[in-house]
Amino acid sequence: MRGKVAIVGAGPAGCFVAQSLLKDAPALEIALIDCLPTPYGLIRYGVAPDHQGTKAITRQFSRIFERQGARFFGNVHIGRDLSLDMLRDAYDAVVLAAGLSQDRRLGIAGDDLPGVYGAGSLIRSLQSHPFADPLPALGPNPLIVGNGNVAIDLLRLLSKSPRELAGSDLGAEATAWLAGNGFRSITVLGRSPGAKAKFDPLMIRELANLSRVRISLTDPGQADGDDEQKRIDALAGIDGIGSGPIEVKFCFSRVPLSVEGADHVTGLRVASPQGEKIIEASSIVTAVGFASNGELGASETDGAAGKPGSRLYSAGWFGHGPKGAIPDARLSAQTIAAQVLGELAADNRRIGSAIFENLPDVVDYAGWQRIEAAELLGRNDERCRAKLQSIDAMLQAARSNHAGSGEAGL
Amino acid sequence: MKIAVLYGTETGNAAMLADDIKSALDGDHDVACADLAAIDPAGLDGQDFHVIVCSTYGDGDVPASAKPFMTKLEALAPKLSHVRFAIFGLGDSEYAETFAHGSMKLAEALVAREAVQVGTRLTHNATADELPEDIALPWIRAILADLEDAV
């Protein structure tokens, strides 16, 4: 089968769609477009820097470009450099897989007070994302709202000692910031009982290895069924563990009512099984889901998941909301790819990748390989890579034809 | 030799390694490659040598695509004394307690049905510098060479 397909977003959802399309239709002309000069989206900037084994999935994605013939068009911002309509004119089908880059807000009084930060935003800062805000001062006792894997990732990173971050790709700035924090306590608070929390039991068990924490649980609740029992067992396994300097408190069954404070966060008022109370906090990090930045129009909020328009598809979190991990992205991408192939009608008048020709500073796959080579030159015993953070530094590395470019692709 | 490369995968990494093994053996052998999700244990062919690649997911469980196979293996308890297999596991030492338990559980379930395991189960650690194919290909070539010497 012939035809041209553009995928907006070269993160896991977009990569899995490309992989699946090319597996079934190797002759397709596929463009993976990203607003960053680098591919792999949340694998690079979302999966925690100390979970390098999970990040190794990029080996699959590199093959999409190196063996399956997809092309990468990085540093191309759809909605700014090219309109979505122009892209749709140039390609037989367009798949929106741009992810959800905004943090969902708590939606309670005070949720915009200084000292309230989104987990997504904080993680971008920790992961040296080019569009990241400066790392904030969280104070001695931050409170994380949310009971998903994102909340647990943050708790783990905030709690780790420098030694425990060896082998990660945490950047120098984030490393210095973590070392200077001096947290006395970190509270993780969720609406549901522990048995119904969204994190994976594995993520909880991993906390038992942390050297600097002492962990306690409040109101984990009772399990109903096997999956809930696994969660309760995992929680029971960390309750009371550790004797480190950071007190980690899991508080379940607490519904946030309002953020307290006049000109800065001082605490969170919650409804608990024991009635209303205020939990003191020097800052609040919300890890309660993600939302679209609205740039590409239709997202899951329109109830149009999968097929928001003619020859237009959506995949991953952008398509179905911020639920599911890498395996879910793979499975749903296979479904979307089958749908695209079933409906694809190639039209030779569509210009395909010629649409990118007059754009400045487009980074192709070889350019990304030069960026990666430059990052790997910075590896040492402590860090497995030194991420380039600014777009300028990335573009410079992408253009260079020395500085390790001979190693590109290794 | 007739070889069936079978994989159990969740994120696609085991599928990729299975592809690599198929490609590497294709010239010298008659090799087919399939997802365990499409395989009925009772239908395993005694003429084939089975090379299984299996990851681990969640709490040391077999990955999603191996689950139906595993369930049938346990529920239907087919006798598999005609089946010979070698198994390679993928894991991540960040999760040390359950490292590569998926492939371990699958191997145990096959052996419990009297399938014959050839060679030792080798595992790859995702939190490591070496590439899985760099240890899996020499491993399987050595096993196949031993098998051919024995004939």
PDB file of C-alpha atoms in Angstrom, chain A residues 189-347:
ATOM      1  CA  LEU A 189      -2.240  12.716  49.579  1.00  0.00           C
ATOM      2  CA  GLY A 190      -5.070  11.163  47.571  1.00  0.00           C
ATOM      3  CA  ARG A 191      -8.843  11.201  47.415  1.00  0.00           C
ATOM      4  CA  SER A 192      -9.304   7.466  47.232  1.00  0.00           C
ATOM      5  CA  PRO A 193      -8.391   4.820  49.788  1.00  0.00           C
ATOM      6  CA  GLY A 194      -5.036   3.133  49.196  1.00  0.00           C
ATOM      7  CA  ALA A 195      -6.713   0.042  47.823  1.00  0.00           C
ATOM      8  CA  LYS A 196      -8.166   2.083  44.952  1.00  0.00           C
ATOM      9  CA  ALA A 197      -5.133   4.286  44.307  1.00  0.00           C
ATOM     10  CA  LYS A 198      -3.918   4.356  40.709  1.00  0.00           C
ATOM     11  CA  PHE A 199      -0.209   3.611  41.173  1.00  0.00           C
ATOM     12  CA  ASP A 200       1.328   0.255  40.290  1.00  0.00           C
ATOM     13  CA  PRO A 201       2.220  -1.873  43.340  1.00  0.00           C
ATOM     14  CA  LEU A 202       5.706  -2.209  41.853  1.00  0.00           C
ATOM     15  CA  MET A 203       6.237   1.540  42.138  1.00  0.00           C
ATOM     16  CA  ILE A 204       5.340   1.363  45.833  1.00  0.00           C
ATOM     17  CA  ARG A 205       7.644  -1.561  46.507  1.00  0.00           C
ATOM     18  CA  GLU A 206      10.513   0.329  44.918  1.00  0.00           C
ATOM     19  CA  LEU A 207      10.213   2.954  47.686  1.00  0.00           C
ATOM     20  CA  ALA A 208      11.390   0.391  50.232  1.00  0.00           C
ATOM     21  CA  ASN A 209      14.915   0.726  48.809  1.00  0.00           C
ATOM     22  CA  LEU A 210      15.207   4.443  49.562  1.00  0.00           C
ATOM     23  CA  SER A 211      17.874   5.245  52.142  1.00  0.00           C
ATOM     24  CA  ARG A 212      16.725   8.663  53.319  1.00  0.00           C
ATOM     25  CA  VAL A 213      13.068   8.104  54.182  1.00  0.00           C
ATOM     26  CA  ARG A 214      10.905   6.850  57.001  1.00  0.00           C
ATOM     27  CA  ILE A 215       7.442   6.004  55.716  1.00  0.00           C
ATOM     28  CA  SER A 216       4.041   5.946  57.410  1.00  0.00           C
ATOM     29  CA  LEU A 217       0.517   5.385  56.111  1.00  0.00           C
ATOM     30  CA  THR A 218      -2.826   6.858  57.133  1.00  0.00           C
ATOM     31  CA  ASP A 219      -6.176   5.295  56.153  1.00  0.00           C
ATOM     32  CA  PRO A 220      -5.018   2.855  53.447  1.00  0.00           C
ATOM     33  CA  GLY A 221      -8.431   1.153  53.637  1.00  0.00           C
ATOM     34  CA  GLN A 222      -9.566  -2.400  52.938  1.00  0.00           C
ATOM     35  CA  ALA A 223      -9.038  -4.384  49.756  1.00  0.00           C
ATOM     36  CA  ASP A 224     -11.896  -5.678  47.638  1.00  0.00           C
ATOM     37  CA  GLY A 225     -10.562  -8.147  45.067  1.00  0.00           C
ATOM     38  CA  ASP A 226      -7.119  -9.322  43.945  1.00  0.00           C
ATOM     39  CA  ASP A 227      -5.858  -6.125  42.335  1.00  0.00           C
ATOM     40  CA  GLU A 228      -6.762  -4.081  45.379  1.00  0.00           C
ATOM     41  CA  GLN A 229      -5.157  -6.679  47.625  1.00  0.00           C
ATOM     42  CA  LYS A 230      -1.893  -6.344  45.664  1.00  0.00           C
ATOM     43  CA  ARG A 231      -1.950  -2.608  46.286  1.00  0.00           C
ATOM     44  CA  ILE A 232      -2.718  -3.025  49.977  1.00  0.00           C
ATOM     45  CA  ASP A 233       0.031  -5.640  50.309  1.00  0.00           C
ATOM     46  CA  ALA A 234       2.523  -3.329  48.625  1.00  0.00           C
ATOM     47  CA  LEU A 235       1.510  -0.479  50.927  1.00  0.00           C
ATOM     48  CA  ALA A 236       1.693  -2.678  54.014  1.00  0.00           C
ATOM     49  CA  GLY A 237       5.213  -3.591  52.908  1.00  0.00           C
ATOM     50  CA  ILE A 238       6.432   0.006  53.189  1.00  0.00           C
ATOM     51  CA  ASP A 239       4.427   1.128  56.229  1.00  0.00           C
ATOM     52  CA  GLY A 240       6.842   1.937  59.031  1.00  0.00           C
ATOM     53  CA  ILE A 241       9.886   1.250  56.889  1.00  0.00           C
ATOM     54  CA  GLY A 242      13.124   3.250  57.080  1.00  0.00           C
ATOM     55  CA  SER A 243      14.746   5.549  59.615  1.00  0.00           C
ATOM     56  CA  GLY A 244      16.007   8.304  57.317  1.00  0.00           C
ATOM     57  CA  PRO A 245      15.764  12.064  57.809  1.00  0.00           C
ATOM     58  CA  ILE A 246      12.783  12.592  55.455  1.00  0.00           C
ATOM     59  CA  GLU A 247       9.408  11.689  56.919  1.00  0.00           C
ATOM     60  CA  VAL A 248       7.181  10.397  54.091  1.00  0.00           C
ATOM     61  CA  LYS A 249       3.470  10.375  54.910  1.00  0.00           C
ATOM     62  CA  PHE A 250       0.887   8.698  52.686  1.00  0.00           C
ATOM     63  CA  CYS A 251      -2.562  10.062  53.494  1.00  0.00           C
ATOM     64  CA  PHE A 252      -5.429   8.295  51.746  1.00  0.00           C
ATOM     65  CA  SER A 253      -9.163   9.061  51.616  1.00  0.00           C
ATOM     66  CA  ARG A 254      -8.564  12.803  51.792  1.00  0.00           C
ATOM     67  CA  VAL A 255     -10.528  15.101  49.522  1.00  0.00           C
ATOM     68  CA  PRO A 256      -8.831  18.466  48.891  1.00  0.00           C
ATOM     69  CA  LEU A 257     -11.205  21.345  49.754  1.00  0.00           C
ATOM     70  CA  SER A 258      -9.072  24.468  49.524  1.00  0.00           C
ATOM     71  CA  VAL A 259      -5.479  25.577  49.367  1.00  0.00           C
ATOM     72  CA  GLU A 260      -4.694  27.589  52.496  1.00  0.00           C
ATOM     73  CA  GLY A 261      -2.538  30.698  52.594  1.00  0.00           C
ATOM     74  CA  ALA A 262      -2.721  34.440  51.984  1.00  0.00           C
ATOM     75  CA  ASP A 263       0.042  35.142  49.497  1.00  0.00           C
ATOM     76  CA  HIS A 264       1.718  31.711  49.510  1.00  0.00           C
ATOM     77  CA  VAL A 265       0.690  28.153  50.255  1.00  0.00           C
ATOM     78  CA  THR A 266       0.639  27.289  53.948  1.00  0.00           C
ATOM     79  CA  GLY A 267      -1.397  24.117  53.771  1.00  0.00           C
ATOM     80  CA  LEU A 268      -4.261  22.150  52.283  1.00  0.00           C
ATOM     81  CA  ARG A 269      -7.715  21.899  53.816  1.00  0.00           C
ATOM     82  CA  VAL A 270      -9.104  18.403  53.304  1.00  0.00           C
ATOM     83  CA  ALA A 271     -12.143  16.312  54.150  1.00  0.00           C
ATOM     84  CA  SER A 272     -10.926  13.143  55.869  1.00  0.00           C
ATOM     85  CA  PRO A 273     -12.713  10.194  57.499  1.00  0.00           C
ATOM     86  CA  GLN A 274     -12.051  12.012  60.783  1.00  0.00           C
ATOM     87  CA  GLY A 275     -13.584  15.281  59.525  1.00  0.00           C
ATOM     88  CA  GLU A 276     -12.144  18.445  58.032  1.00  0.00           C
ATOM     89  CA  LYS A 277      -8.544  19.290  58.784  1.00  0.00           C
ATOM     90  CA  ILE A 278      -5.678  21.390  57.496  1.00  0.00           C
ATOM     91  CA  ILE A 279      -2.441  19.693  56.523  1.00  0.00           C
ATOM     92  CA  GLU A 280       0.476  22.085  56.706  1.00  0.00           C
ATOM     93  CA  ALA A 281       2.650  22.319  53.624  1.00  0.00           C
ATOM     94  CA  SER A 282       5.382  24.625  52.362  1.00  0.00           C
ATOM     95  CA  SER A 283       4.320  23.900  48.787  1.00  0.00           C
ATOM     96  CA  ILE A 284       1.797  21.778  46.885  1.00  0.00           C
ATOM     97  CA  VAL A 285       2.560  19.717  43.804  1.00  0.00           C
ATOM     98  CA  THR A 286      -0.532  18.569  41.917  1.00  0.00           C
ATOM     99  CA  ALA A 287      -0.261  15.210  40.170  1.00  0.00           C
ATOM    100  CA  VAL A 288      -3.921  14.805  39.257  1.00  0.00           C
ATOM    101  CA  GLY A 289      -3.725  14.307  35.507  1.00  0.00           C
ATOM    102  CA  PHE A 290      -2.966  16.238  32.364  1.00  0.00           C
ATOM    103  CA  ALA A 291      -4.860  18.255  29.797  1.00  0.00           C
ATOM    104  CA  SER A 292      -4.320  19.489  26.261  1.00  0.00           C
ATOM    105  CA  ASN A 293      -2.774  22.887  25.645  1.00  0.00           C
ATOM    106  CA  GLY A 294      -5.482  23.395  23.031  1.00  0.00           C
ATOM    107  CA  GLU A 295      -3.107  24.096  20.159  1.00  0.00           C
ATOM    108  CA  LEU A 296      -4.320  21.310  17.916  1.00  0.00           C
ATOM    109  CA  GLY A 297      -8.020  21.692  18.544  1.00  0.00           C
ATOM    110  CA  ALA A 298      -9.887  18.459  19.085  1.00  0.00           C
ATOM    111  CA  SER A 299      -8.646  16.290  21.900  1.00  0.00           C
ATOM    112  CA  GLU A 300     -10.295  13.718  24.108  1.00  0.00           C
ATOM    113  CA  THR A 301     -12.291  16.505  25.705  1.00  0.00           C
ATOM    114  CA  ASP A 302     -14.446  16.680  22.569  1.00  0.00           C
ATOM    115  CA  GLY A 303     -15.384  13.046  22.852  1.00  0.00           C
ATOM    116  CA  ALA A 304     -13.879  12.508  19.427  1.00  0.00           C
ATOM    117  CA  ALA A 305     -11.144  10.065  20.413  1.00  0.00           C
ATOM    118  CA  GLY A 306      -9.657   8.187  17.498  1.00  0.00           C
ATOM    119  CA  LYS A 307     -11.273  10.099  14.666  1.00  0.00           C
ATOM    120  CA  PRO A 308     -11.734  13.847  15.168  1.00  0.00           C
ATOM    121  CA  GLY A 309     -12.072  14.603  11.446  1.00  0.00           C
ATOM    122  CA  SER A 310     -11.868  13.396   7.871  1.00  0.00           C
ATOM    123  CA  ARG A 311      -8.422  11.814   7.242  1.00  0.00           C
ATOM    124  CA  LEU A 312      -7.587  12.998  10.774  1.00  0.00           C
ATOM    125  CA  TYR A 313      -6.927  10.652  13.683  1.00  0.00           C
ATOM    126  CA  SER A 314      -5.745  10.964  17.251  1.00  0.00           C
ATOM    127  CA  ALA A 315      -3.673   8.574  19.342  1.00  0.00           C
ATOM    128  CA  GLY A 316      -2.174   8.220  22.793  1.00  0.00           C
ATOM    129  CA  TRP A 317      -3.085  10.521  25.641  1.00  0.00           C
ATOM    130  CA  PHE A 318      -4.077  13.233  23.166  1.00  0.00           C
ATOM    131  CA  GLY A 319      -6.657  10.831  21.771  1.00  0.00           C
ATOM    132  CA  HIS A 320      -8.013   9.072  24.805  1.00  0.00           C
ATOM    133  CA  GLY A 321      -6.942  11.065  27.838  1.00  0.00           C
ATOM    134  CA  PRO A 322      -4.084  10.754  30.334  1.00  0.00           C
ATOM    135  CA  LYS A 323      -4.576   7.097  31.216  1.00  0.00           C
ATOM    136  CA  GLY A 324      -2.444   4.071  30.572  1.00  0.00           C
ATOM    137  CA  ALA A 325       1.273   3.454  30.345  1.00  0.00           C
ATOM    138  CA  ILE A 326       3.587   2.350  27.539  1.00  0.00           C
ATOM    139  CA  PRO A 327       1.899  -1.031  26.848  1.00  0.00           C
ATOM    140  CA  ASP A 328      -1.479   0.687  26.476  1.00  0.00           C
ATOM    141  CA  ALA A 329       0.054   3.210  24.074  1.00  0.00           C
ATOM    142  CA  ARG A 330       1.336   0.310  21.983  1.00  0.00           C
ATOM    143  CA  LEU A 331      -1.971  -1.529  21.868  1.00  0.00           C
ATOM    144  CA  SER A 332      -4.096   1.522  21.116  1.00  0.00           C
ATOM    145  CA  ALA A 333      -1.594   2.604  18.437  1.00  0.00           C
ATOM    146  CA  GLN A 334      -2.088  -0.735  16.701  1.00  0.00           C
ATOM    147  CA  THR A 335      -5.834  -0.111  16.635  1.00  0.00           C
ATOM    148  CA  ILE A 336      -5.412   3.418  15.255  1.00  0.00           C
ATOM    149  CA  ALA A 337      -2.911   2.200  12.644  1.00  0.00           C
ATOM    150  CA  ALA A 338      -5.338  -0.460  11.447  1.00  0.00           C
ATOM    151  CA  GLN A 339      -8.046   2.182  11.156  1.00  0.00           C
ATOM    152  CA  VAL A 340      -5.761   4.505   9.181  1.00  0.00           C
ATOM    153  CA  LEU A 341      -4.746   1.720   6.803  1.00  0.00           C
ATOM    154  CA  GLY A 342      -8.359   0.651   6.353  1.00  0.00           C
ATOM    155  CA  GLU A 343      -9.389   4.135   5.258  1.00  0.00           C
ATOM    156  CA  LEU A 344      -6.238   5.384   3.509  1.00  0.00           C
ATOM    157  CA  ALA A 345      -6.754   6.662  -0.040  1.00  0.00           C
ATOM    158  CA  ALA A 346      -3.477   7.792  -1.593  1.00  0.00           C
ATOM    159  CA  ASP A 347      -3.680  10.996  -3.625  1.00  0.00           C
TER     160      ASP A 347
END
